[in-house]
Coordinates of C-alpha atoms in Angstrom, one line a residue:
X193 CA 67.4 -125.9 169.9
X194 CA 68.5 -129.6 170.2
X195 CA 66.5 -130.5 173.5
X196 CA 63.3 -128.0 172.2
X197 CA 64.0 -130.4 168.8
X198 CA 63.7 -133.9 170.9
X199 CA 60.9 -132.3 173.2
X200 CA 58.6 -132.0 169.8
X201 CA 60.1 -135.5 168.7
X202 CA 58.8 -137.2 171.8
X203 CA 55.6 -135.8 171.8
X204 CA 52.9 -138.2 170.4
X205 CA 51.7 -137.2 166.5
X206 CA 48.4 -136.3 167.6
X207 CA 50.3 -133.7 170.8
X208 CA 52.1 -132.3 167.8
X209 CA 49.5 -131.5 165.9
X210 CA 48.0 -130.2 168.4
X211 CA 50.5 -128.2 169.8
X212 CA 50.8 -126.8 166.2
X213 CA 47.2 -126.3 165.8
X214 CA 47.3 -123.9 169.6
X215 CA 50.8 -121.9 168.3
X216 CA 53.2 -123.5 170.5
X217 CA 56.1 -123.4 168.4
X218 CA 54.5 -121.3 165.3
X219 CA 57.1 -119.2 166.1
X220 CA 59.7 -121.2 165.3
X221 CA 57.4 -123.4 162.9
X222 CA 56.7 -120.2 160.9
X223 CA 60.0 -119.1 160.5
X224 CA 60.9 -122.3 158.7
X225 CA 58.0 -122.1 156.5
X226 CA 58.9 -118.7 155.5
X227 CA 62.4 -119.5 154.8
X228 CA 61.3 -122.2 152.5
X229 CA 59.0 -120.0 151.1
X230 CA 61.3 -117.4 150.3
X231 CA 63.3 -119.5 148.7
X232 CA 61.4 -121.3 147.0
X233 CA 60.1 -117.5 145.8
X234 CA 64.1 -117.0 144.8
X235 CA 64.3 -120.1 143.1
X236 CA 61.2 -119.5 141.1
X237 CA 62.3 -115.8 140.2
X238 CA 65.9 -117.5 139.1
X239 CA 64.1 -119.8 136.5
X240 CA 61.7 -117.0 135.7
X241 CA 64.5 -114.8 134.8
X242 CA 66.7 -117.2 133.1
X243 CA 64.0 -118.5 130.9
X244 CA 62.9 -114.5 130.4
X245 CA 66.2 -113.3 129.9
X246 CA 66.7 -117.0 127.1
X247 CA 63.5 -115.0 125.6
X248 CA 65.0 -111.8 124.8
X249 CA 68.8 -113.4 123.9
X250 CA 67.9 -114.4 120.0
X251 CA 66.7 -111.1 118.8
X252 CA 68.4 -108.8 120.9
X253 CA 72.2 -109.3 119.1
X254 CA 70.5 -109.3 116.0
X255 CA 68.6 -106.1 116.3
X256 CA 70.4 -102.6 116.4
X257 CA 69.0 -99.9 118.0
X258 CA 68.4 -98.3 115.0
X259 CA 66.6 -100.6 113.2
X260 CA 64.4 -100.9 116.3
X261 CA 63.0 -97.2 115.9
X262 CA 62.4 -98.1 112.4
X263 CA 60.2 -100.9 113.0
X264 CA 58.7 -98.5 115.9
X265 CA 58.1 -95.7 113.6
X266 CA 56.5 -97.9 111.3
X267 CA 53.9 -99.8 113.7
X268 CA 53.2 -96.0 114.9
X269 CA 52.1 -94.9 111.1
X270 CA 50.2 -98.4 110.6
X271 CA 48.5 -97.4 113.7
X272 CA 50.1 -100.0 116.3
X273 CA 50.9 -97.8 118.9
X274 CA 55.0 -98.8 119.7
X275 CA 55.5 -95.3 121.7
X276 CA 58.0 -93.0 121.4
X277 CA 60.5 -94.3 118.6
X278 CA 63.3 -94.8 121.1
X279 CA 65.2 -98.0 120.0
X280 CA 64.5 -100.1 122.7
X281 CA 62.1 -103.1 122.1
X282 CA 60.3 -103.0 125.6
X283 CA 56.7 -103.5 126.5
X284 CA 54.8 -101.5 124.2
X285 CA 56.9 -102.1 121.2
X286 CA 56.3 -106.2 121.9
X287 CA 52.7 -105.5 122.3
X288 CA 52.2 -103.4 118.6
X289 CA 54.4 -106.3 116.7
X290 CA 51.9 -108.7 118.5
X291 CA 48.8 -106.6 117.0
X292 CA 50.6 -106.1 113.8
X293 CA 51.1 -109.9 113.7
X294 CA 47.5 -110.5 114.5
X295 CA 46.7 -107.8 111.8
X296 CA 48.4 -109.8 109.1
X297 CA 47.6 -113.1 110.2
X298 CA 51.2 -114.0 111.0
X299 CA 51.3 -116.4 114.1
X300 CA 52.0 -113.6 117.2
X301 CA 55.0 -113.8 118.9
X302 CA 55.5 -110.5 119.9
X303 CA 59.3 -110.5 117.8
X304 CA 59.4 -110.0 114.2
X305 CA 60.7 -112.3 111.6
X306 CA 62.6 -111.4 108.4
X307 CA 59.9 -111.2 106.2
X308 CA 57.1 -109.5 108.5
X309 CA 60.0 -106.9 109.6
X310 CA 60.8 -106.6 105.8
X311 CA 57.2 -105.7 104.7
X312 CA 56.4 -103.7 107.7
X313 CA 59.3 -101.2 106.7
X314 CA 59.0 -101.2 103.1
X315 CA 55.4 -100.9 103.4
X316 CA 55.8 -97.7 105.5
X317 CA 58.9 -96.6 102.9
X318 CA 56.6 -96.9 99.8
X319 CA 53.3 -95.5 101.8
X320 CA 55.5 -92.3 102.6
X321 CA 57.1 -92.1 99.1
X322 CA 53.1 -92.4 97.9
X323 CA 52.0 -88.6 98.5
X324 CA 48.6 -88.7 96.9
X325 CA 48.1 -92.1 95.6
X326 CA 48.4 -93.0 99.1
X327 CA 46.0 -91.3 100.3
X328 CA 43.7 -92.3 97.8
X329 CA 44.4 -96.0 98.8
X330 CA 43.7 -95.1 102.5
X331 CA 40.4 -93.3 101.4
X332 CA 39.4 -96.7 99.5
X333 CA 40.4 -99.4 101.6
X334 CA 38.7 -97.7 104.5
X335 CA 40.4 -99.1 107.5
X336 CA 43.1 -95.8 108.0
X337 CA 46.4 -96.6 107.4
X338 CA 46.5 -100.4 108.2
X339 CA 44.2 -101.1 105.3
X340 CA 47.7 -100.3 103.5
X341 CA 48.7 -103.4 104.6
X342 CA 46.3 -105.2 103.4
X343 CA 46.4 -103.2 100.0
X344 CA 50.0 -104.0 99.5
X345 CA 49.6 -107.6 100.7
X346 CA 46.7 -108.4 97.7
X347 CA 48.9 -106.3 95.4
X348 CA 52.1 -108.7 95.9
X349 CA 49.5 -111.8 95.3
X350 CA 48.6 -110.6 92.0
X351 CA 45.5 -108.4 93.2
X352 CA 45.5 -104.7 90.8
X353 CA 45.1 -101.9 93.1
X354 CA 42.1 -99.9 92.9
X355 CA 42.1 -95.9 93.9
X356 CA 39.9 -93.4 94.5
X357 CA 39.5 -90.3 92.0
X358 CA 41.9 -87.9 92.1
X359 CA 40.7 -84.2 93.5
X360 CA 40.9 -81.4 91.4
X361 CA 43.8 -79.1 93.2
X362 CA 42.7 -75.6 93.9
X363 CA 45.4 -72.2 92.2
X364 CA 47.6 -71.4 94.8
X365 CA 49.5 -68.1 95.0
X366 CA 52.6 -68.3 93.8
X367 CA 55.3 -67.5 96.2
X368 CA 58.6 -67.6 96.3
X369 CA 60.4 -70.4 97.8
X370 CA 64.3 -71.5 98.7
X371 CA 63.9 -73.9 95.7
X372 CA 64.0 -71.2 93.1
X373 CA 66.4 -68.5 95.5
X374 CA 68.7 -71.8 94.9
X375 CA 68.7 -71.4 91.1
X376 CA 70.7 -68.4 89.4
X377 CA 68.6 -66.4 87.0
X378 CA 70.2 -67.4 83.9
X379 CA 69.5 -70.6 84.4
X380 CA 65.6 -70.4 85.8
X381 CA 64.1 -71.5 82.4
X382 CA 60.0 -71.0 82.0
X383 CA 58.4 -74.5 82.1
X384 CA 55.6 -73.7 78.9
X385 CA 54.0 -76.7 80.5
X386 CA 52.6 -76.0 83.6
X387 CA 50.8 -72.8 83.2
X388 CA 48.5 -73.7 80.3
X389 CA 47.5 -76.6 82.1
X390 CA 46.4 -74.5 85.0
X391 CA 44.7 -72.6 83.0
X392 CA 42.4 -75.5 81.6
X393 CA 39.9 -75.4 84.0
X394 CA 37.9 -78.4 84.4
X395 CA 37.5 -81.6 82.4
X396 CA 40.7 -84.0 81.7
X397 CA 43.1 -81.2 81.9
X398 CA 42.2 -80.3 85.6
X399 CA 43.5 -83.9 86.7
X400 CA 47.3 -83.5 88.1
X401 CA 49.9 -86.0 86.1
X402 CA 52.2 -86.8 89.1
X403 CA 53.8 -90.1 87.6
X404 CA 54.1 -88.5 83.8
X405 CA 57.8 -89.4 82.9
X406 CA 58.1 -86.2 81.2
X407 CA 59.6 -87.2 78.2
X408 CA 62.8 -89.0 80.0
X409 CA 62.4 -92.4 79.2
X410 CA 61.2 -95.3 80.8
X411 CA 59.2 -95.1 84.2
X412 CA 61.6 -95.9 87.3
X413 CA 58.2 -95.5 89.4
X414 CA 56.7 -98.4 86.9
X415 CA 60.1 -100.3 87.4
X416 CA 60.2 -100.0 91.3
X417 CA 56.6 -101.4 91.7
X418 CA 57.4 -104.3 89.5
X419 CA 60.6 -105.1 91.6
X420 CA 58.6 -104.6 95.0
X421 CA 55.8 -107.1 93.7
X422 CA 59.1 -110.0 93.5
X423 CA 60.4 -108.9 96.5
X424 CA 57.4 -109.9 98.5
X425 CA 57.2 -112.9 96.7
X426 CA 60.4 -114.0 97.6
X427 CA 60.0 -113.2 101.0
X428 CA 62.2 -110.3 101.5
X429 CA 65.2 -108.5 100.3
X430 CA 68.0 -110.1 98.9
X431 CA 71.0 -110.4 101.0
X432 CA 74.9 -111.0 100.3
X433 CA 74.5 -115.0 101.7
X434 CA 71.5 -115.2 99.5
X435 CA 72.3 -113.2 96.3
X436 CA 72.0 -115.3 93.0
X437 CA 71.2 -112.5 90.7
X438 CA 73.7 -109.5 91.1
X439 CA 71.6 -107.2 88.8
X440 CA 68.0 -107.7 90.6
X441 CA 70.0 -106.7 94.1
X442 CA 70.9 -103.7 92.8
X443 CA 67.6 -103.2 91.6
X444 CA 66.2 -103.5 94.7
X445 CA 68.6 -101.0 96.2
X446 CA 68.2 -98.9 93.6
X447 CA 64.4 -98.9 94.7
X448 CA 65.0 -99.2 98.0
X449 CA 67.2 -95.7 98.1
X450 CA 64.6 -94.4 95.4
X451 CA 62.3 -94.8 98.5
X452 CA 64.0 -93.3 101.6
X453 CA 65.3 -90.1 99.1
X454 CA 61.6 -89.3 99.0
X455 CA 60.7 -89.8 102.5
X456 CA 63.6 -88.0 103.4
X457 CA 62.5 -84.8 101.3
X458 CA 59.1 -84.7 102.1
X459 CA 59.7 -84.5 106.1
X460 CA 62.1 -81.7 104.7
X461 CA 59.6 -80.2 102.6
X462 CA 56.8 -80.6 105.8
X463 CA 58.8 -78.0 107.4
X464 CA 58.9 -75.2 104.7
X465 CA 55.8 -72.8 105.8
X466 CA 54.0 -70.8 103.2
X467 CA 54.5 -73.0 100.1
X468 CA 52.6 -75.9 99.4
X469 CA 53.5 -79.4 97.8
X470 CA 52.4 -77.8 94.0
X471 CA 54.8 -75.2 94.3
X472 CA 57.3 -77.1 95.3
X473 CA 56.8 -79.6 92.1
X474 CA 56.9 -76.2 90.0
X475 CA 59.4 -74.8 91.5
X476 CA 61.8 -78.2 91.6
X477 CA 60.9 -78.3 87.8
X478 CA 63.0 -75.7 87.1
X479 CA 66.3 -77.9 88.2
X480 CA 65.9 -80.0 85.2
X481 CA 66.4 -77.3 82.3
X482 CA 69.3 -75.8 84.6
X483 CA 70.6 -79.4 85.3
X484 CA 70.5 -80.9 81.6
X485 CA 73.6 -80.5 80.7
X486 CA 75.4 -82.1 83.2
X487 CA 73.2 -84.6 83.6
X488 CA 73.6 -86.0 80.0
X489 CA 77.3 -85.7 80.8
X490 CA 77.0 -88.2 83.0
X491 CA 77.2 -90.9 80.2
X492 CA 79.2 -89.1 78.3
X493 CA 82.5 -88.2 80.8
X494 CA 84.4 -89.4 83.7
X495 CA 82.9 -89.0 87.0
X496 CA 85.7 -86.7 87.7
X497 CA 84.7 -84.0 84.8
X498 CA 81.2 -84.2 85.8
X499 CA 81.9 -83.8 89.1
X500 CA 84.0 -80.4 88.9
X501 CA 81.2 -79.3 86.1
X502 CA 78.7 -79.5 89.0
X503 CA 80.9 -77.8 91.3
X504 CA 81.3 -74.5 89.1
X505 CA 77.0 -74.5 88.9
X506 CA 77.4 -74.7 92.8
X507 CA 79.6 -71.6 92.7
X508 CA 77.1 -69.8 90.2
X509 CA 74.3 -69.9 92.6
X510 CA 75.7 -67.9 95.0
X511 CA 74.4 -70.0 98.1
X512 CA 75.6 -71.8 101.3
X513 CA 76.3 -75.3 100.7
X514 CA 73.7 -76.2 103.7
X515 CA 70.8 -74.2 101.6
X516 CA 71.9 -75.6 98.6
X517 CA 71.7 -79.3 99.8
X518 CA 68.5 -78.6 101.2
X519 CA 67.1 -77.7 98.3
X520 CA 68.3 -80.6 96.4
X521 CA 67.3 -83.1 99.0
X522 CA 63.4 -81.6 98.3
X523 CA 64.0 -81.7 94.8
X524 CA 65.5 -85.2 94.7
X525 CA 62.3 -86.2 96.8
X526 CA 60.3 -84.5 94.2
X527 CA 62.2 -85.6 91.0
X528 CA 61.8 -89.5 92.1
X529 CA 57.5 -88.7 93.2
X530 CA 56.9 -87.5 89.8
X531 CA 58.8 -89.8 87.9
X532 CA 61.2 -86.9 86.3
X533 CA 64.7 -88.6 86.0
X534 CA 66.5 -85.0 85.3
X535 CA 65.3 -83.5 88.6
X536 CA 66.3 -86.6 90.6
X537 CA 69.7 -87.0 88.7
X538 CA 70.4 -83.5 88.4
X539 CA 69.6 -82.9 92.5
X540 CA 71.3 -86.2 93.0
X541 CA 75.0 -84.9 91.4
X542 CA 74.3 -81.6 93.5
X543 CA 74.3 -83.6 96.4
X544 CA 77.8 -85.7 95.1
X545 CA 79.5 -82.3 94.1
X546 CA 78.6 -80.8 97.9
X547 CA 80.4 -83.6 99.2
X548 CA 77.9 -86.0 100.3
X549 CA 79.5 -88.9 98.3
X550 CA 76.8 -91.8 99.3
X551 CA 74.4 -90.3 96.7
X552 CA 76.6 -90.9 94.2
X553 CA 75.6 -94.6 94.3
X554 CA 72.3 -93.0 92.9
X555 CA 74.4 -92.4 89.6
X556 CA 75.3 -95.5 89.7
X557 CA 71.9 -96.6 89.6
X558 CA 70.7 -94.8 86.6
X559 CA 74.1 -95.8 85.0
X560 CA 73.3 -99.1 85.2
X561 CA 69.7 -99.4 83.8
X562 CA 69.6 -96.8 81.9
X563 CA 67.1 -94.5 84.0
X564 CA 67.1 -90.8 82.7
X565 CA 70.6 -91.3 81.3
X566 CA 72.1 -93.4 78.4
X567 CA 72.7 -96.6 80.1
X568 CA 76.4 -97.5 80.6
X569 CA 77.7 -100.3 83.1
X570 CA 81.3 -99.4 82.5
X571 CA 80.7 -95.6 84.0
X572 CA 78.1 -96.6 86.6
X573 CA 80.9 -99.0 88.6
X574 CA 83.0 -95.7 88.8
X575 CA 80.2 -94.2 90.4
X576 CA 79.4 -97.2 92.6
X577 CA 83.2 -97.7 94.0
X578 CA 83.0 -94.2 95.1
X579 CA 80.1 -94.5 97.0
X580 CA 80.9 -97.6 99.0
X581 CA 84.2 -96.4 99.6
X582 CA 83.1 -93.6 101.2
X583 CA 80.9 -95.1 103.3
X584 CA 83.5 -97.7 104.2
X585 CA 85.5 -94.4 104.8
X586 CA 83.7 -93.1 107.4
X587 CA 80.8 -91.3 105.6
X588 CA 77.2 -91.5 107.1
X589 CA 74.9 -93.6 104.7
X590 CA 71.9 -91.8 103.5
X591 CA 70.1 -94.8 102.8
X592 CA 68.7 -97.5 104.8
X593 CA 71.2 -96.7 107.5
X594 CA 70.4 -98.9 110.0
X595 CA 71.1 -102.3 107.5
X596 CA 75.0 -102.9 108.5
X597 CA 75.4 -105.3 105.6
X598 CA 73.8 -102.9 103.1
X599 CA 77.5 -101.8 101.8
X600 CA 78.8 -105.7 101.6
X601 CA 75.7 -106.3 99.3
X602 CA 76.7 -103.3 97.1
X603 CA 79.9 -103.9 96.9
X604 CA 79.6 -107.9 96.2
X605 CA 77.0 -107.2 93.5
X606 CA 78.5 -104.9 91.5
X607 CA 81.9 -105.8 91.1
X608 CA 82.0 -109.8 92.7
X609 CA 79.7 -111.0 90.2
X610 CA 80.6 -109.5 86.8
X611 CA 80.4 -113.1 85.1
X612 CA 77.7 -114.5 87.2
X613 CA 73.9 -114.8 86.0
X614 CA 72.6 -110.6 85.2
X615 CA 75.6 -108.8 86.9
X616 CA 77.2 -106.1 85.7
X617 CA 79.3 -106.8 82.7
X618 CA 81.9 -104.9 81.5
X619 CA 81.2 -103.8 78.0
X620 CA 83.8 -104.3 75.0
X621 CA 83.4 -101.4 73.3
X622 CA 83.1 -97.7 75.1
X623 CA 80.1 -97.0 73.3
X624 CA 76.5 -96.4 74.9
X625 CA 74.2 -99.3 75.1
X626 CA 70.6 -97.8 74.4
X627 CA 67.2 -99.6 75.8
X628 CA 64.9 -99.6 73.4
X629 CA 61.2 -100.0 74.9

């Protein structure tokens, strides 16, 4: 190699050229190319995968797996194709953020900031929790489901939504359904209601009432769209670092858990063949009547009496505990849709008393503003400990599972800021605080 090396060295430029030119040495010539090329090649891969892999590194220990298939689930439904809601942020999940992005005019990256990951999934909760006046909003906006976006965009500026009229729904048969097999007989009380309104016809009468409170106070449907409209303008959910009003956190959980119990029943409810959504309403109807009583104990006795007053209506029924928490997951769905607080609350303590303690932050809840229930802070914190004890115990959250500082926010803003700025204050007296509208 050293004499072939001072051979080429003594040959005159224009002889090496030459000679390089005719292949004389491209053998050997060529193999140093390529090794330079190759790595070069490596060299270029390194940076490329460094920089790639510098890319991925800011979202990827901030992102759980589960809150991944959320967002993919909710680019699916918006119609932003993500695939298969696996929890892994690859390709086609970067590619429907990047549309979604483009879609709301947010600059495309490709990852999702706070805010447009906060409105994506609370935009899909509250499309699901919708039922009909959703699909009037899809029919008006005309652009499928992402014209939801838009809608609920406007709506946070200020802009009043505008829906479609209601169809008239057609008389189903009435059949009977695990609602009302859940419900002893004694207790299934005639709603006088819901028959004469069937039997209306047309005109005014025809039109369903799905958000009439039914007598039970103030609207928590009203309330929830009022807190989702500050929400947006702030930018996102309140967090533990950036809580400053104890009260309005909860109020957004509240909402926020409002939302997922009625997505949750509905894919339940999607399931049951032969009955259709009106049944269901009629038939979940008939927990309220059954349910009274210990719902109105709720502000009345210690979470421990209503508790084991629950328990013996469990034992009545003659059900499995699995049917029987069924049922009162579609009911609880249905109770929050149609704005009935003793269907919610009353399916809500079913749940607490089956031993699924994380809905007893729902309790809490209504305890707390006065929801369906004589409002009273003092019981409500009872009803919150319990909750975030168990879930800090082990239990499986029921909502917004896949937000690891959800319990830390509960926790903080009901009992770490009793004398700060609308948390929850303990009240002097033992007596019911009423909210007059």
């Amino acid at each position: 190699m050293a004499a072939l090396m001072t051979s080429v060295a003594a040959l005159p430029a224009s002889q090496a050229v030459a000679d390089f030119k005719d292949g004389l040495v491209g053998g050997l010539v060529g193999g140093a190319v390529s090794g330079i090329i190759v790595n070069e090649s490596a060299k270029a891969r390194e940076r490329k995968r460094t920089t790639t892999t510098t890319q991925r590194a800011y979202r990827a220990p901030t992102v759980s797996s589960q809150q991944v298939r959320e967002e993919q689930t909710a680019l699916n439904y918006f119609g932003f194709p993500a695939g298969t809601p696996d929890g892994v942020s690859g390709r086609n999940t970067r590619n429907a953020v990047s549309t979604y992005q483009a879609h709301m005019n947010y600059p495309v990256t490709g990852y999702l900031a706070d805010y447009e990951r906060q409105f994506l999934i609370s935009s899909y909760y509250r499309a699901q929790s919708g039922g009909m006046a959703t699909s009037q909003l899809i029919a008006q906006r005309g652009q499928g489901t992402r014209g939801l976006l838009h809608a609920y965009r406007d709506e946070a500026a200020g802009a009043p939504p505008v829906y479609a009229a209601a169809p008239v729904p057609v008389p189903q048969p009435q059949l009977q359904s695990p609602v009302m097999a859940a419900i002893p007989q004694a207790a299934q009380v005639p709603q006088p209601d819901v028959q004469p309104v069937a039997q209306q016809g047309a005109g005014l009468g025809a039109l369903p009432n799905l958000m009439a409170s039914g007598g039970e106070g103030p609207s928590l449907a009203s309330h929830c769209n009022q807190v989702s409209l500050v929400t947006n303008s702030n930018g996102g959910f309140v967090t533990a670092a950036s809580m400053q009003d104890p009260r309005f956190a909860l109020n957004e959980q509240f909402c926020l858990a409002r939302t997922y119990a009625i997505a949750e029943g509905e894919t339940m409810a999607a399931a049951l063949k032969g009955i259709t959504p009106e049944q269901l309403e009629e038939q979940c109807r008939a927990f309220g009547p059954a349910m009274r009583d210990h719902v109105a104990a709720l502000s009345l006795k210690d979470r421990g009496e209503v508790i084991d007053g629950v328990r013996g209506f469990v034992l009545s029924t003659g059900q499995s505990p699995a049917q029987l928490a069924g049922t009162a997951k579609i009911c609880l769905s249905v109770g929050y849709r149609i704005d009935n607080m003793t269907v919610a609350l009353g399916s809500g303590l079913l749940l607490t008393a089956l031993g699924e303690e994380a809905y007893g932050e729902l309790m809490g809840h209504h305890l707390n503003e006065g929801f369906g229930t004589t409002k009273r802070s003092d019981l409500a914190q009872v009803w919150y400990r319990a909750a975030v004890d168990a879930v800090e115990n082990g239990a499986k959250p029921v909502f917004a599972p896949g937000d690891s500082g959800r319990n830390d926010l509960l926790r903080r803003a009901a009992f770490g800021g009793a004398a700060a700025q609308g948390g929850m204050v303990q009240p002097a007296a033992a007596l019911p605080t009423f909210k007059l509208d």
